JSON list of C-alpha atoms in Angstrom, two decimals:
[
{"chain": "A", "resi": 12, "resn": "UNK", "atom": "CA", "xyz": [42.90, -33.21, -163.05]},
{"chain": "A", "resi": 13, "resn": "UNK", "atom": "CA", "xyz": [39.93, -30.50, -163.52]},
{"chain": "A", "resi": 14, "resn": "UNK", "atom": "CA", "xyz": [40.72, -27.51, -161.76]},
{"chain": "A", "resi": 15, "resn": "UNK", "atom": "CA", "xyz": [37.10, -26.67, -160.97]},
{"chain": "A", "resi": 16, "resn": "UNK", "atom": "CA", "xyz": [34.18, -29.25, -160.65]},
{"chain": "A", "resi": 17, "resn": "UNK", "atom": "CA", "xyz": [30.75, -28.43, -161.13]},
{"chain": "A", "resi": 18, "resn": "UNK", "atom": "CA", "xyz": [28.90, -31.95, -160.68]},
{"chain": "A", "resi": 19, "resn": "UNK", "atom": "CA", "xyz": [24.98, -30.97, -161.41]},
{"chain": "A", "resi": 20, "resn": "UNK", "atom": "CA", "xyz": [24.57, -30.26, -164.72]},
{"chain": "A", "resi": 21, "resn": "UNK", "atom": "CA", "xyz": [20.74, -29.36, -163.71]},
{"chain": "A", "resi": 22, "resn": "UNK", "atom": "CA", "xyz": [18.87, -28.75, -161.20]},
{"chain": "A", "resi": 23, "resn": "UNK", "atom": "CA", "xyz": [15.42, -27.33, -160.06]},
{"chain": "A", "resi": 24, "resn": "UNK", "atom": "CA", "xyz": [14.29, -25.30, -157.00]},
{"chain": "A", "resi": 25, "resn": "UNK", "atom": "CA", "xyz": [10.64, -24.14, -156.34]},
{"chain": "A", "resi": 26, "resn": "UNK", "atom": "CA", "xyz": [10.45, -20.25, -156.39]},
{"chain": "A", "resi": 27, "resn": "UNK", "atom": "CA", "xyz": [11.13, -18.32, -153.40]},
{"chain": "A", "resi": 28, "resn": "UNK", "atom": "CA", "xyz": [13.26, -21.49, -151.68]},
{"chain": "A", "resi": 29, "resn": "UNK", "atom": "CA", "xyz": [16.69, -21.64, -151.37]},
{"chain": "A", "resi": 30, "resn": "UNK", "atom": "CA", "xyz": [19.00, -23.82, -153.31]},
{"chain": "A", "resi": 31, "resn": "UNK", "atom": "CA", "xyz": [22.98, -24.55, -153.20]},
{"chain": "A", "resi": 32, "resn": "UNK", "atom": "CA", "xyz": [25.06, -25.13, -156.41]},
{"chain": "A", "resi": 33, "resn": "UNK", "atom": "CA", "xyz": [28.02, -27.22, -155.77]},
{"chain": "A", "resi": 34, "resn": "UNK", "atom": "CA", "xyz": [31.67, -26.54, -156.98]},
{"chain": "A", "resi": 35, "resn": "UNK", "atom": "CA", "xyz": [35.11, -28.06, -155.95]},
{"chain": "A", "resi": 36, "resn": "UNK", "atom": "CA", "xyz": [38.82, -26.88, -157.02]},
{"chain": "A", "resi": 37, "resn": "UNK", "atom": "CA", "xyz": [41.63, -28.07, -156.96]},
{"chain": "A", "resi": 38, "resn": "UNK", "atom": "CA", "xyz": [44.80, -25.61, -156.51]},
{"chain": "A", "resi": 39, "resn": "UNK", "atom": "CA", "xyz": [48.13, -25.88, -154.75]},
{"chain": "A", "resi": 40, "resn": "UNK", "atom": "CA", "xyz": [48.51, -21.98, -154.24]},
{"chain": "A", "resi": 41, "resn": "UNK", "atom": "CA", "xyz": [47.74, -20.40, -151.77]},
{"chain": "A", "resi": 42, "resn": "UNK", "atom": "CA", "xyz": [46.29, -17.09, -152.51]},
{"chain": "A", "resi": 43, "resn": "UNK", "atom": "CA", "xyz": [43.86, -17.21, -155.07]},
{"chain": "A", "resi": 44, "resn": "UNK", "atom": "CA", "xyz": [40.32, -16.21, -155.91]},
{"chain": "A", "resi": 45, "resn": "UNK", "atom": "CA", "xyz": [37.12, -17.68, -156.51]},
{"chain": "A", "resi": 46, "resn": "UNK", "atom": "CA", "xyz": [33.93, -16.53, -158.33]},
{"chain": "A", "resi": 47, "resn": "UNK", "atom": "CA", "xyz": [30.58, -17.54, -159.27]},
{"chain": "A", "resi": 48, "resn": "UNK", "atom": "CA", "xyz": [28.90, -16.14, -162.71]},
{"chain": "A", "resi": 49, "resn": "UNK", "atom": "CA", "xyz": [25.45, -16.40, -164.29]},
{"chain": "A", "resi": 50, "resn": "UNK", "atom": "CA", "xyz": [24.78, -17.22, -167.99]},
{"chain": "A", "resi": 51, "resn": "UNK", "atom": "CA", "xyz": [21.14, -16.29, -168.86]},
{"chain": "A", "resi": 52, "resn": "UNK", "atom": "CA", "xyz": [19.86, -17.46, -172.33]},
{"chain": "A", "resi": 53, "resn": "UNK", "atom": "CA", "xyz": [20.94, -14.64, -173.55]},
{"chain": "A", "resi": 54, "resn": "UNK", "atom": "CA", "xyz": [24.02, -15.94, -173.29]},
{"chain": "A", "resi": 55, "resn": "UNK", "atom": "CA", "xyz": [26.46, -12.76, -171.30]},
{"chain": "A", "resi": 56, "resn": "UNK", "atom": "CA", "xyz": [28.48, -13.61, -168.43]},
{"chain": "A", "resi": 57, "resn": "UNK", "atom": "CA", "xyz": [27.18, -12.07, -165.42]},
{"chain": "A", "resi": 58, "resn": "UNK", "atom": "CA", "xyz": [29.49, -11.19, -162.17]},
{"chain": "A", "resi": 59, "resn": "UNK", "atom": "CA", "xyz": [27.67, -12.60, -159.03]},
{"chain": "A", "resi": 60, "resn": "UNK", "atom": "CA", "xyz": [30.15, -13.00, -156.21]},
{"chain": "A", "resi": 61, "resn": "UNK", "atom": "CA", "xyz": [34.06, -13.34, -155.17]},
{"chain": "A", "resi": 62, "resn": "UNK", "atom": "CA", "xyz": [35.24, -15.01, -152.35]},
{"chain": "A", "resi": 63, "resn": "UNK", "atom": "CA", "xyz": [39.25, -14.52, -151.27]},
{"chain": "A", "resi": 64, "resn": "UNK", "atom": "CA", "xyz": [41.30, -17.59, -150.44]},
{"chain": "A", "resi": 65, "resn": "UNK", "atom": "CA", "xyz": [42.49, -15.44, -147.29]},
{"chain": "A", "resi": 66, "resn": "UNK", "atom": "CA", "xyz": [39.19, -13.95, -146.76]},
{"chain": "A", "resi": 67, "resn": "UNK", "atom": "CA", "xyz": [37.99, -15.72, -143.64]},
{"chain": "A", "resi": 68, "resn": "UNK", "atom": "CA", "xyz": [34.47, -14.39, -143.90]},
{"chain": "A", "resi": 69, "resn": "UNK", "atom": "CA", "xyz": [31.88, -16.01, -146.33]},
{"chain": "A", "resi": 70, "resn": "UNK", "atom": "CA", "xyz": [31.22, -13.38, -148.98]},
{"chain": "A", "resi": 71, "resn": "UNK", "atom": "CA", "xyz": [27.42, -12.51, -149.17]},
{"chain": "A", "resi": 72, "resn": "UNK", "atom": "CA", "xyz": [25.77, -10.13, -151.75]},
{"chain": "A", "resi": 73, "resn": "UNK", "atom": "CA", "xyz": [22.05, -9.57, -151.77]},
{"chain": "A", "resi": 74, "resn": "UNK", "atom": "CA", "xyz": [20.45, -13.12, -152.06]},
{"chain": "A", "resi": 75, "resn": "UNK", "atom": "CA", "xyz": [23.71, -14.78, -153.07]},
{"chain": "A", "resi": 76, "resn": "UNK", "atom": "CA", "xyz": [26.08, -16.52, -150.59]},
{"chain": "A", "resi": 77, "resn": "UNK", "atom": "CA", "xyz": [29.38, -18.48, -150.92]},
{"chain": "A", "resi": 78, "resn": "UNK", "atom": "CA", "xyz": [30.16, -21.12, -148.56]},
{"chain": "A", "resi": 79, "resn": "UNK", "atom": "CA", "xyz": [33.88, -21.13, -148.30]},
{"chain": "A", "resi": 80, "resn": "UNK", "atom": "CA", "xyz": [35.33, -24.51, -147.18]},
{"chain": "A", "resi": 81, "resn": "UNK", "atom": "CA", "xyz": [39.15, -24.11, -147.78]},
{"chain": "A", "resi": 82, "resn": "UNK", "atom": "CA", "xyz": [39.96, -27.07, -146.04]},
{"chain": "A", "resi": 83, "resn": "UNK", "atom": "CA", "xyz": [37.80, -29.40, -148.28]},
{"chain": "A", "resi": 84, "resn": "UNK", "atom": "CA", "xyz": [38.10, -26.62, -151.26]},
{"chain": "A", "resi": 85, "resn": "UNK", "atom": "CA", "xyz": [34.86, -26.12, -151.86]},
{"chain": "A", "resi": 86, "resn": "UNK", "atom": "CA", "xyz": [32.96, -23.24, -152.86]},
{"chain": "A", "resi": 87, "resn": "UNK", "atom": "CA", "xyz": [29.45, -23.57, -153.13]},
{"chain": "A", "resi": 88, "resn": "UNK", "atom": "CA", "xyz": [26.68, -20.87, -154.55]},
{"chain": "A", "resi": 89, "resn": "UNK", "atom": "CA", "xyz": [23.46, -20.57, -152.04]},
{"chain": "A", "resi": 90, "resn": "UNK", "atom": "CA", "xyz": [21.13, -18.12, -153.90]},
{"chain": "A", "resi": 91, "resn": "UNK", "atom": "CA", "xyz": [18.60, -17.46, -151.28]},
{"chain": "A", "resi": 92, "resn": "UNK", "atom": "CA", "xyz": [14.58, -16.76, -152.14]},
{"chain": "A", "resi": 93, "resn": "UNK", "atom": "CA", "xyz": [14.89, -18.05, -155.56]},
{"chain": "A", "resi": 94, "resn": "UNK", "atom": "CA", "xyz": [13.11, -16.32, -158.37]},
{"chain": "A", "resi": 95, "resn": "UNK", "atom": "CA", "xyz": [11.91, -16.70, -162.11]},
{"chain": "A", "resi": 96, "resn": "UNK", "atom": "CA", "xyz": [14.80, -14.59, -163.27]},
{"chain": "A", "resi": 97, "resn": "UNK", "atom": "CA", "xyz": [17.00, -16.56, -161.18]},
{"chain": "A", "resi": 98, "resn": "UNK", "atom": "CA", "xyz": [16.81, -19.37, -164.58]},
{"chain": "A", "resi": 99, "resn": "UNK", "atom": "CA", "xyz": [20.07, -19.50, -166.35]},
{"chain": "A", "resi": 100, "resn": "UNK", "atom": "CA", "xyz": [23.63, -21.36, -166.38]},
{"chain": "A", "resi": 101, "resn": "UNK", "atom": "CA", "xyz": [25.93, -21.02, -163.70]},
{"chain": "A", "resi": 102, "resn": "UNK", "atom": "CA", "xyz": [29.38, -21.33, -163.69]},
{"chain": "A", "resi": 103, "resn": "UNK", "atom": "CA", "xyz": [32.06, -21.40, -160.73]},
{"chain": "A", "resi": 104, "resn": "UNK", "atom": "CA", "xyz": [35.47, -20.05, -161.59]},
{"chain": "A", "resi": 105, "resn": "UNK", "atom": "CA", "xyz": [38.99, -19.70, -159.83]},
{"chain": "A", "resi": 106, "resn": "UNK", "atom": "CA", "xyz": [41.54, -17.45, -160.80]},
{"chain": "A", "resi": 107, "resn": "UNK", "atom": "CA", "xyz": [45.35, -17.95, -160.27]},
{"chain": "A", "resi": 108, "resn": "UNK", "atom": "CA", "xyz": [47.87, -15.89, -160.83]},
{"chain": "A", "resi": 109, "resn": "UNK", "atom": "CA", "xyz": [50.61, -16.41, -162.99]},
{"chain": "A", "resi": 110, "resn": "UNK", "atom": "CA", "xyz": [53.54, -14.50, -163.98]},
{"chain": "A", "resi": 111, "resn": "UNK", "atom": "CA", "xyz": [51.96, -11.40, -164.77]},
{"chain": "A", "resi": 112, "resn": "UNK", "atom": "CA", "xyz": [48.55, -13.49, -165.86]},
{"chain": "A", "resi": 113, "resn": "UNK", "atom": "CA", "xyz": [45.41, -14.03, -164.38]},
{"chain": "A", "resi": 114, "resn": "UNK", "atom": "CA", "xyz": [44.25, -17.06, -165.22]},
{"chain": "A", "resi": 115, "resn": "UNK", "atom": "CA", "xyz": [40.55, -18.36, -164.67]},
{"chain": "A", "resi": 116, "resn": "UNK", "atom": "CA", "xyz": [39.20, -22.14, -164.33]},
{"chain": "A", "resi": 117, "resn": "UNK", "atom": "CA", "xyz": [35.45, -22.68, -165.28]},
{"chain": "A", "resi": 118, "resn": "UNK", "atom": "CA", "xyz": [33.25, -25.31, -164.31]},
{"chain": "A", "resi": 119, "resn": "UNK", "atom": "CA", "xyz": [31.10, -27.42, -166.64]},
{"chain": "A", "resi": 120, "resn": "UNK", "atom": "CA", "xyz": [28.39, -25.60, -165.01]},
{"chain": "A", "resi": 121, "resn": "UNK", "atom": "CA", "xyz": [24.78, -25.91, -163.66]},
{"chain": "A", "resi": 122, "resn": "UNK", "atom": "CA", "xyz": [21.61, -24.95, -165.23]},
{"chain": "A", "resi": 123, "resn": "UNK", "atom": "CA", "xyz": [19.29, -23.77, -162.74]},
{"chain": "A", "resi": 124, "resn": "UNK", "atom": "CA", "xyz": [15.19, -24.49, -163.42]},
{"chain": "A", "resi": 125, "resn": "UNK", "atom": "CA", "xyz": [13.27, -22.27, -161.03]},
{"chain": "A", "resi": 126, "resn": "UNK", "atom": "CA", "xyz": [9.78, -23.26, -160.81]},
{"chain": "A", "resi": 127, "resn": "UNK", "atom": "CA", "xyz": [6.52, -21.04, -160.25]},
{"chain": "B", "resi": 21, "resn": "UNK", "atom": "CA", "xyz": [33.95, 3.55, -166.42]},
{"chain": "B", "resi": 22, "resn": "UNK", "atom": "CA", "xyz": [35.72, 0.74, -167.83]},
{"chain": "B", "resi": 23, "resn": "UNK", "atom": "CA", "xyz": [33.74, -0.75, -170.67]},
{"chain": "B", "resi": 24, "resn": "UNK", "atom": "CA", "xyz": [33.99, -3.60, -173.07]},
{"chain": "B", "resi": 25, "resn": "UNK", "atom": "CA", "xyz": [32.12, -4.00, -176.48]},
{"chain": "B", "resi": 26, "resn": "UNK", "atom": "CA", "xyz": [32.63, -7.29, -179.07]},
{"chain": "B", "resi": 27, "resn": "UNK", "atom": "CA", "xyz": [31.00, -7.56, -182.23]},
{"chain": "B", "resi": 28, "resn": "UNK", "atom": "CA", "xyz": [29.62, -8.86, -184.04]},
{"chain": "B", "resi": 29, "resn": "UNK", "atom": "CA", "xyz": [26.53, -10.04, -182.02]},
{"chain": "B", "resi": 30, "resn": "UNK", "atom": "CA", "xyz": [25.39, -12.66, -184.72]},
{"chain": "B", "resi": 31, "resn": "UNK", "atom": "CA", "xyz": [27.35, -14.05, -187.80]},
{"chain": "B", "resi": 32, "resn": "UNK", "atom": "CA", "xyz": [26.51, -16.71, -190.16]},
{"chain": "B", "resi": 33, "resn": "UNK", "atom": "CA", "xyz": [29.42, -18.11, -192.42]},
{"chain": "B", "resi": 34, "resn": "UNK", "atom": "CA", "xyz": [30.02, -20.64, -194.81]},
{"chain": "B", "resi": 35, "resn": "UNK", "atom": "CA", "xyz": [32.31, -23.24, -194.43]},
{"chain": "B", "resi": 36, "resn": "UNK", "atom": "CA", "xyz": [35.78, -22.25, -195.83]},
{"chain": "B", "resi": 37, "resn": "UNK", "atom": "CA", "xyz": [35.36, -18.44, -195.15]},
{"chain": "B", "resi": 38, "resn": "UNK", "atom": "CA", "xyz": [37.56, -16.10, -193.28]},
{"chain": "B", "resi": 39, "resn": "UNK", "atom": "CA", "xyz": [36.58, -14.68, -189.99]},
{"chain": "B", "resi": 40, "resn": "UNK", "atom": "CA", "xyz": [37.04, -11.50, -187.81]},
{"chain": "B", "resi": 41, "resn": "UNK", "atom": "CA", "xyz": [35.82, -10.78, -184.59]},
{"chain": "B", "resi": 42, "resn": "UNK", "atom": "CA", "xyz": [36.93, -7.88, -182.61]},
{"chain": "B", "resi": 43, "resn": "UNK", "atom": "CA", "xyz": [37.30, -6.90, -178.90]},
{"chain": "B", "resi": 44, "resn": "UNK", "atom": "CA", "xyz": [37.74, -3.49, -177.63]},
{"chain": "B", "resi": 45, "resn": "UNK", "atom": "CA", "xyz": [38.46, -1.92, -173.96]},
{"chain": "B", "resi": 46, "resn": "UNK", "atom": "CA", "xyz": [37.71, 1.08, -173.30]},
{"chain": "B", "resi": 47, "resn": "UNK", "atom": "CA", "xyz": [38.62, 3.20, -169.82]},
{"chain": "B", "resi": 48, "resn": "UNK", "atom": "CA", "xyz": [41.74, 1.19, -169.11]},
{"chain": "B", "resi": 49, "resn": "UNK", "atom": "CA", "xyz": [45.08, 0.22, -170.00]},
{"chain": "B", "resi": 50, "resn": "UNK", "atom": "CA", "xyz": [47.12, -2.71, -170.54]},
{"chain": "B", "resi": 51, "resn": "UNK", "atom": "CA", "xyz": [44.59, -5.31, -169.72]},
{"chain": "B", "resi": 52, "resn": "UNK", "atom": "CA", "xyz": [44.61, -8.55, -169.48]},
{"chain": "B", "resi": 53, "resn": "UNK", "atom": "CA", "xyz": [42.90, -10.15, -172.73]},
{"chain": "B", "resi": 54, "resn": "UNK", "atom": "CA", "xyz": [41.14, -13.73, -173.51]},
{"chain": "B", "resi": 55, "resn": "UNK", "atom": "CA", "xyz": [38.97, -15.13, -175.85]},
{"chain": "B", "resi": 56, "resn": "UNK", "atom": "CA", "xyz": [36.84, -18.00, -175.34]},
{"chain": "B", "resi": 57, "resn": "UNK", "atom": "CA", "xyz": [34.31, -20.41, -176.80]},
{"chain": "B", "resi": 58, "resn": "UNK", "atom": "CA", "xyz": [31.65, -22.11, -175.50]},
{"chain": "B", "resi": 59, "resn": "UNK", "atom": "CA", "xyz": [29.91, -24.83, -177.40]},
{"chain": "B", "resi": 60, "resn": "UNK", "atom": "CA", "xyz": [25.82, -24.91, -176.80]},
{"chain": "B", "resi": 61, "resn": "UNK", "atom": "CA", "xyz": [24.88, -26.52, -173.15]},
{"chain": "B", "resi": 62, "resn": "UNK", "atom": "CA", "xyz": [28.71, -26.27, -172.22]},
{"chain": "B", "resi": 63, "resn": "UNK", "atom": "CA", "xyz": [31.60, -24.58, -170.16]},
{"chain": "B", "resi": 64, "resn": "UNK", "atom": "CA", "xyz": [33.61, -21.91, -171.35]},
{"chain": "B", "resi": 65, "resn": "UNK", "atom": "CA", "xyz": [37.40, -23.13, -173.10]},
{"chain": "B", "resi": 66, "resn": "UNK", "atom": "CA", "xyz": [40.20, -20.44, -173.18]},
{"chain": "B", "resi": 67, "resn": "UNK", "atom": "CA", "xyz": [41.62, -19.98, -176.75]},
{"chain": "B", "resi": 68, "resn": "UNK", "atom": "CA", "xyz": [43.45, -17.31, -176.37]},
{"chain": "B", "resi": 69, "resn": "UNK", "atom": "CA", "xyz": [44.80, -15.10, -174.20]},
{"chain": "B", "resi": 70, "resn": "UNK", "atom": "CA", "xyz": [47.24, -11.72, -173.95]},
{"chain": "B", "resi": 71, "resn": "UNK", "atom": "CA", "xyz": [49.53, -9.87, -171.70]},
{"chain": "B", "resi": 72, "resn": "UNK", "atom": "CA", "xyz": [50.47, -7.37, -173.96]},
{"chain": "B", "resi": 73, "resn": "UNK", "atom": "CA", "xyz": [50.42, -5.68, -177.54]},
{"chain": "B", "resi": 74, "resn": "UNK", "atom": "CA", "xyz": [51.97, -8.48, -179.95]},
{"chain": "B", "resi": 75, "resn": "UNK", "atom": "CA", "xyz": [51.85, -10.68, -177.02]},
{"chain": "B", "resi": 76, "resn": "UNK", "atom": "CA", "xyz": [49.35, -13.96, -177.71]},
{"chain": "B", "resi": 77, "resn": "UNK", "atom": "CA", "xyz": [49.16, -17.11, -176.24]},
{"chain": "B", "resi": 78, "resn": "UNK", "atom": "CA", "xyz": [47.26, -20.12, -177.11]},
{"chain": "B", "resi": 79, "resn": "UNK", "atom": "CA", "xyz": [45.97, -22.42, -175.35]},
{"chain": "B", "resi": 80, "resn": "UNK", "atom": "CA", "xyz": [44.17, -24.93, -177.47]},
{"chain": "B", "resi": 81, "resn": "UNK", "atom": "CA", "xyz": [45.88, -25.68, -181.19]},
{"chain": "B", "resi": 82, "resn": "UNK", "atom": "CA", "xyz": [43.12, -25.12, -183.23]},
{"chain": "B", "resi": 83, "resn": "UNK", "atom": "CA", "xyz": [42.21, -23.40, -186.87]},
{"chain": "B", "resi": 84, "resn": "UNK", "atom": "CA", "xyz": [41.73, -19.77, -185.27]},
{"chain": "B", "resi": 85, "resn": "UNK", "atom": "CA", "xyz": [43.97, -17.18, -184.35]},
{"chain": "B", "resi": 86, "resn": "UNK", "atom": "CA", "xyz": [44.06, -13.63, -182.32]},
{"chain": "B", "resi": 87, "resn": "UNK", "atom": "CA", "xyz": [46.47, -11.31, -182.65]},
{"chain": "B", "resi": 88, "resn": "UNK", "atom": "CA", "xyz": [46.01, -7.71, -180.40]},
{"chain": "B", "resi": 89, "resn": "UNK", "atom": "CA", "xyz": [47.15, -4.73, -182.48]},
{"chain": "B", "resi": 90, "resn": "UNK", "atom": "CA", "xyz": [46.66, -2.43, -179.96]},
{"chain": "B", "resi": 91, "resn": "UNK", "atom": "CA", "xyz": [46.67, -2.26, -176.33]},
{"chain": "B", "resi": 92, "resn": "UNK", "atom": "CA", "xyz": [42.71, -2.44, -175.66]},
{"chain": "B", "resi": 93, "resn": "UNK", "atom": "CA", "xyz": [41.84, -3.91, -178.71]},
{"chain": "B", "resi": 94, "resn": "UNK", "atom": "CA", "xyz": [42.02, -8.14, -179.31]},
{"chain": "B", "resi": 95, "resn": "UNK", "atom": "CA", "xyz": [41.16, -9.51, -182.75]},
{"chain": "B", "resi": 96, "resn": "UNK", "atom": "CA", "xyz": [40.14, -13.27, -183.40]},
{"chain": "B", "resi": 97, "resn": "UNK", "atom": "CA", "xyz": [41.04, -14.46, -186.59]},
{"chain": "B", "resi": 98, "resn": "UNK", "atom": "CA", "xyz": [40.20, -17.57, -189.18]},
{"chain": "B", "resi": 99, "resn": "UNK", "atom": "CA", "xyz": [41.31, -18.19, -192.74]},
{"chain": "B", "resi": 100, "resn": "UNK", "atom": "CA", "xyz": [39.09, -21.03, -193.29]},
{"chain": "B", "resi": 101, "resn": "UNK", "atom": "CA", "xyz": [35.91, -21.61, -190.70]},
{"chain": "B", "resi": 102, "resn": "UNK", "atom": "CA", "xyz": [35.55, -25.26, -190.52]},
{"chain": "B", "resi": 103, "resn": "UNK", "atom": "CA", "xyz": [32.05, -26.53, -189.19]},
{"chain": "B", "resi": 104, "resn": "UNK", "atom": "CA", "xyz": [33.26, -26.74, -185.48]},
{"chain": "B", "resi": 105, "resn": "UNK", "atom": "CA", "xyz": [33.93, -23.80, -185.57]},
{"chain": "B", "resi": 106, "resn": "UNK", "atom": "CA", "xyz": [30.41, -22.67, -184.18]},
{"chain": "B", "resi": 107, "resn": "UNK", "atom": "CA", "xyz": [29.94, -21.70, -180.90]},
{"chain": "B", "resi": 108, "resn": "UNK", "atom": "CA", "xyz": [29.71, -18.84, -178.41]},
{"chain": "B", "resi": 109, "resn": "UNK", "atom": "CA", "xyz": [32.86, -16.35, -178.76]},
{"chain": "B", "resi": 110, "resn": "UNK", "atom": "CA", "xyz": [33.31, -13.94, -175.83]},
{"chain": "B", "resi": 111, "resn": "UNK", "atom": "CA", "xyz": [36.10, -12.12, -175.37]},
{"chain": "B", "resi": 112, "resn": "UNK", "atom": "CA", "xyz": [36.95, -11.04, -171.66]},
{"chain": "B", "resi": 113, "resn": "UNK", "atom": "CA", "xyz": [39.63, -8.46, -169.87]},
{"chain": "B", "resi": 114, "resn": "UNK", "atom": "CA", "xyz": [40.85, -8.62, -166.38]},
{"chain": "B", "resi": 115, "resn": "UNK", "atom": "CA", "xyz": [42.74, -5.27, -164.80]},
{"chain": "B", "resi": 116, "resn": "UNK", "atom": "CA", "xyz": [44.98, -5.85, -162.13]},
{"chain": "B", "resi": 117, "resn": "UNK", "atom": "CA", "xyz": [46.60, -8.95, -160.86]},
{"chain": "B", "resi": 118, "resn": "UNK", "atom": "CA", "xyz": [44.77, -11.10, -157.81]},
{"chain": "B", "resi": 119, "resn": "UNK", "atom": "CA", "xyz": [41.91, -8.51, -158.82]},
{"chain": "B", "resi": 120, "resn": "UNK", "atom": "CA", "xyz": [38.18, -9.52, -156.94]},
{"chain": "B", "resi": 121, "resn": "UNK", "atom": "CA", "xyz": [36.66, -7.75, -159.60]},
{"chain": "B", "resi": 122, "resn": "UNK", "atom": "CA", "xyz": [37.62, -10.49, -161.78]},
{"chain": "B", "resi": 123, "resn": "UNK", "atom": "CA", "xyz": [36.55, -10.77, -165.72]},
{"chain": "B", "resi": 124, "resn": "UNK", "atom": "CA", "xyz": [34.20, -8.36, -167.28]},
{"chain": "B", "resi": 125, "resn": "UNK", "atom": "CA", "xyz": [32.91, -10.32, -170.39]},
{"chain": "B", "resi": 126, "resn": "UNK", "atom": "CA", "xyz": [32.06, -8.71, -173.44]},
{"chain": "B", "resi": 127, "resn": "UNK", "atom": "CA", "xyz": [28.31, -9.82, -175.29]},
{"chain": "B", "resi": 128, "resn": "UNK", "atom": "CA", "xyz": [29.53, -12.52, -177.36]},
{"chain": "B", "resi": 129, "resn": "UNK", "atom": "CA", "xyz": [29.21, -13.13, -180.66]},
{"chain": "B", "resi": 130, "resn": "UNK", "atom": "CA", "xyz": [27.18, -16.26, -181.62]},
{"chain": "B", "resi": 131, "resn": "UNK", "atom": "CA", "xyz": [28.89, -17.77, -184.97]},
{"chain": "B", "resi": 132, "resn": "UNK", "atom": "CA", "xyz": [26.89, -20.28, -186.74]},
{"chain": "B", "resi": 133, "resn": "UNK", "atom": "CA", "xyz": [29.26, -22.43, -189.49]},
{"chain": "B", "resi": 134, "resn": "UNK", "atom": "CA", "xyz": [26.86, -23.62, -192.47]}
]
């Protein structure tokens, strides 16, 4: 079974609305971590946001948001007042830890169009 | 500051040549490594990864290989570049275990087999 689930390959948002990628893992542990990262066409990996499996808070940075739903393991991206720059791939993540490892799951990911 | 640099940025090699690409950390020890490759339009597949110095595991049987010489450096390897071999290398370190700060990726290297 995929680990992490990405199911829009594209999408487009209008500049300055909001827009939600979706992403669903699958994981029997309990404590484990879960990230969102942006892919310009430049092609590096960008860090945008890290959400806890214990954290009970949704983690928020700037216009980026992560709605945590542990009970239906989802963890969705909501970038808020989209902008030009905002263009790229997106990929969700999970780490696990094993051993003495972190391991990471990617997504398929999502290329986000944002429109003028 | 913990940094991490990969290079080449750019490499075009004919089919049957050898390849080298190499990963260093700087401002840290004993990190986590990984390599990856991502095909164009797609998600990122672990090759490689290491715990240690001498320490390599694979996760996808395949015609490369990575060995890591040193602690903060991690070296990916080919004898023969087959056509499938292109792609989008990037190598990646993680510090501590359960970490939020999760993987700082290097630039990649964008390897084009002709």
């Amino acid at each position: 079974a995929q680990k992490i689930t990405q199911t829009q390959p594209g999408m487009f948002v209008q500049e300055k609305e909001a827009v939600t990628l979706d992403c669903t893992y699958d994981t029997s542990d309990q404590s484990y971590g879960l990230f969102w990262y942006k892919q310009p066409s430049s092609g590096e990996m960008i860090f945008l946001i890290y959400q806890g499996s214990y954290d009970e808070q949704n983690a928020t940075e700037g216009r980026y948001s992560l709605n945590f739903q542990k009970a239906r393991k989802s963890a969705n991206l909501v970038i808020s007042a989209s902008q030009l720059g905002d263009s790229a791939m997106y990929f969700c993540a999970m780490r696990e830890v094993s051993y003495n490892f972190n391991k990471f799951y990617f997504g398929s990911g999502t290329k986000l169009n944002v429109k003028p | 500051s913990q940094t991490i640099h990969q290079w080449p940025a750019t490499l075009v090699q004919p089919v049957g040549s050898p390849l080298s690409l190499e990963c260093t950390v700087e401002g840290t020890s004993n990190p986590n490594l990984y390599w990856y490759r991502q095909a164009a339009g797609r998600g990122l597949q672990l090759l490689f990864y290491s715990v240690g110095i001498g320490q390599i595991s694979s996760e996808v049987p395949q015609n490369l290989s990575a060995s890591r010489p040193q602690d903060r450096q991690f070296i990916l390897s080919s004898k023969k570049l087959l056509l499938s071999d292109s792609g989008f290398y990037l190598c990646a370190w993680t510090r501590l275990l359960g970490s939020s700060l999760g993987y700082t990726f290097g630039s990649g290297t964008r390897l084009t087999v002709v």
